[in-house]
Coordinates of C-alpha atoms in Angstrom, one line a residue:
X152 CA -1.1 -11.4 20.0
X153 CA -2.4 -11.8 16.4
X154 CA -3.2 -9.5 13.4
X155 CA -4.7 -9.3 10.2
X156 CA -3.0 -8.5 7.0
X157 CA -5.2 -6.2 5.1
X158 CA -4.3 -5.3 0.6
X159 CA -6.0 -4.4 -2.4
X160 CA -9.7 -5.0 -2.2
X161 CA -9.5 -6.9 1.1
X162 CA -11.4 -5.4 3.7
X163 CA -13.2 -5.5 7.6
X164 CA -16.5 -4.9 7.6
X165 CA -18.0 -3.8 11.3
X166 CA -21.9 -3.4 11.8
X167 CA -22.4 -0.1 12.1
X168 CA -25.8 0.4 13.9
X169 CA -26.9 1.5 17.4
X170 CA -26.0 -0.4 20.1
X171 CA -29.2 -0.3 21.4
X172 CA -33.2 -0.4 20.4
X173 CA -33.6 2.2 24.2
X174 CA -31.9 4.5 22.0
X175 CA -32.4 6.1 18.5
X176 CA -28.8 8.7 18.8
X177 CA -27.0 5.8 20.7
X178 CA -24.6 4.9 18.2
X179 CA -20.6 4.3 18.6
X180 CA -18.6 7.8 19.4
X181 CA -15.7 6.5 19.1
X182 CA -13.8 4.1 16.6
X183 CA -9.7 3.1 17.5
X184 CA -7.2 0.7 15.7
X185 CA -3.8 0.0 15.8
X186 CA -2.0 0.0 12.0
X187 CA 1.6 -0.9 11.1
X188 CA 2.6 0.2 7.1
X189 CA 5.1 0.0 5.7
X190 CA 3.2 1.3 2.4
X191 CA 4.8 5.4 1.5
X192 CA 1.6 5.5 -0.4
X193 CA -1.5 7.7 0.6
X194 CA -3.9 5.0 1.6
X195 CA -7.1 5.1 2.8
X196 CA -7.7 3.6 6.7
X197 CA -11.4 3.8 7.4
X198 CA -14.7 4.2 5.8
X199 CA -18.9 5.2 6.7
X200 CA -21.2 6.1 3.9
X201 CA -20.3 10.0 4.1
X202 CA -17.3 10.2 6.2
X203 CA -13.6 8.3 6.0
X204 CA -10.0 8.7 7.2
X205 CA -6.6 9.0 4.8
X206 CA -2.9 8.1 5.5
X207 CA -1.8 10.8 2.4
X208 CA 2.4 10.3 2.0
X209 CA 4.8 13.3 2.7
X210 CA 8.4 12.5 2.2
X211 CA 10.6 9.9 3.7
X212 CA 8.3 8.3 6.3
X213 CA 6.2 11.1 7.9
X214 CA 2.7 10.9 6.2
X215 CA -0.1 13.0 7.8
X216 CA -4.1 11.5 8.6
X217 CA -7.0 13.5 6.5
X218 CA -11.0 13.2 7.6
X219 CA -13.4 14.3 5.5
X220 CA -16.5 14.4 6.3
X221 CA -19.4 15.0 3.7
X222 CA -22.3 17.6 5.4
X223 CA -25.2 17.6 2.7
X224 CA -23.6 17.8 -0.3
X225 CA -20.7 19.4 0.5
X226 CA -17.2 17.5 1.6
X227 CA -14.9 18.9 4.3
X228 CA -11.8 18.1 5.6
X229 CA -8.7 18.9 8.2
X230 CA -5.1 16.8 8.2
X231 CA -2.6 16.8 11.2
X232 CA 0.5 17.0 11.6
X233 CA 3.3 15.0 9.6
X234 CA 4.5 12.3 11.6
X235 CA 6.1 9.3 11.2
X236 CA 4.6 6.0 10.3
X237 CA 6.6 4.1 7.7
X238 CA 8.5 2.6 10.7
X239 CA 7.8 -0.5 11.3
X240 CA 5.2 -0.1 14.1
X241 CA 2.0 0.2 15.2
X242 CA 1.1 3.3 15.7
X243 CA -3.0 3.6 17.4
X244 CA -5.8 5.6 15.2
X245 CA -8.8 7.2 16.8
X246 CA -11.5 8.9 15.6
X247 CA -14.0 10.7 17.9
X248 CA -17.4 12.0 17.4
X249 CA -19.2 15.1 20.0
X250 CA -22.6 16.4 19.3
X251 CA -22.2 20.1 20.5
X252 CA -24.6 22.7 19.5
X253 CA -25.9 21.3 16.9
X254 CA -22.5 20.5 15.7
X255 CA -20.8 17.2 15.0
X256 CA -17.2 17.7 16.1
X257 CA -14.9 15.4 15.5
X258 CA -11.5 14.7 16.8
X259 CA -8.7 12.5 15.6
X260 CA -5.1 11.1 16.9
X261 CA -2.5 9.4 15.9
X262 CA -0.5 8.0 18.0
X263 CA 3.0 6.0 18.0
X264 CA 4.4 4.3 21.4
X265 CA 8.6 3.3 21.9
X266 CA 9.9 2.6 24.8
X267 CA 7.4 3.1 27.1
X268 CA 7.3 7.0 25.5
X269 CA 4.8 8.8 22.9
X270 CA 7.0 9.2 19.8
X271 CA 4.6 10.3 16.8
X272 CA 1.6 11.8 18.7
X273 CA -0.2 14.2 15.8
X274 CA -4.6 14.8 16.0
X275 CA -6.6 16.9 14.1
X276 CA -9.9 18.7 14.4
X277 CA -12.6 19.2 12.2
X278 CA -16.5 20.7 13.3
X279 CA -19.3 19.8 10.5
X280 CA -22.7 22.3 11.0
X281 CA -25.8 20.1 10.4
X282 CA -26.1 16.1 10.0
X283 CA -23.5 14.9 9.0
X284 CA -22.9 10.7 7.5
X285 CA -21.5 9.2 10.7
X286 CA -24.5 7.8 12.0
X287 CA -25.4 6.9 7.8
X288 CA -24.9 3.7 6.1
X289 CA -25.0 0.0 7.6
X290 CA -21.4 -0.6 7.6
X291 CA -17.7 0.5 7.9
X292 CA -15.0 -0.9 6.3
X293 CA -10.9 -0.7 7.2
X294 CA -9.7 -1.0 4.2
X295 CA -10.7 -1.9 1.2
X296 CA -9.4 0.6 -1.8
X297 CA -5.6 1.3 -1.2
X298 CA -4.5 0.1 2.2
X299 CA -2.3 -2.5 2.7
X300 CA -0.7 -2.5 6.7
X301 CA -1.4 -4.9 9.7
X302 CA -4.3 -4.5 11.9
X303 CA -4.7 -4.9 15.3
X304 CA -7.1 -4.9 18.3
X305 CA -10.4 -2.9 16.6
X306 CA -13.0 -1.4 18.4
X307 CA -16.2 0.2 18.5
X308 CA -16.3 3.0 21.5
X309 CA -20.5 4.4 22.8
X310 CA -18.0 7.0 24.2
X311 CA -15.3 9.5 22.7
X312 CA -11.9 8.6 24.2
X313 CA -10.0 10.6 26.1
X314 CA -6.8 12.0 24.8
X315 CA -5.5 10.5 28.3
X316 CA -7.0 7.2 27.5
X317 CA -5.9 7.2 24.6
X318 CA -2.7 7.8 25.3
X319 CA -2.5 4.1 28.1
X320 CA -3.7 2.2 25.0
X321 CA -1.3 3.3 22.9
X322 CA 1.3 2.8 25.7
X323 CA -0.3 -0.7 26.8
X324 CA -1.8 -2.6 24.3
X325 CA -3.7 -5.2 24.8

């Protein structure tokens, strides 16, 4: 297997567009990647035109994820509890988006598999009323500002991933 090392201003840029012309709102509704970082610092992992996911250092090997989304002209955010991140293991990170009753509901997860069990398991959610920036812009970036990490298995999914599927991908990565 191979991974991509990202540091400094280097970034992985992915076209962010509709799957087909038949469905005007058929954008990816889940982003999944595996991340390994030992840099004990705040890092921006993924960003779109009006949203981003950050790894924020707590103490020791502990950190938490924070999702930030623009809702109109207001920045809203939500964080996970602290989990172990800086320990030379890959962490499965997933951001899902679903639209319910006109609101965008984001769920995000960080899970680390170790010895056939999930050792780190943190999650968060964020509901944004009105239009969010999820579908605006033409690309997403992994890295590009201050991320120093190895990245493996970036995937875009049409439908949000269930937590049981995320668990499966964490324990049995391709």
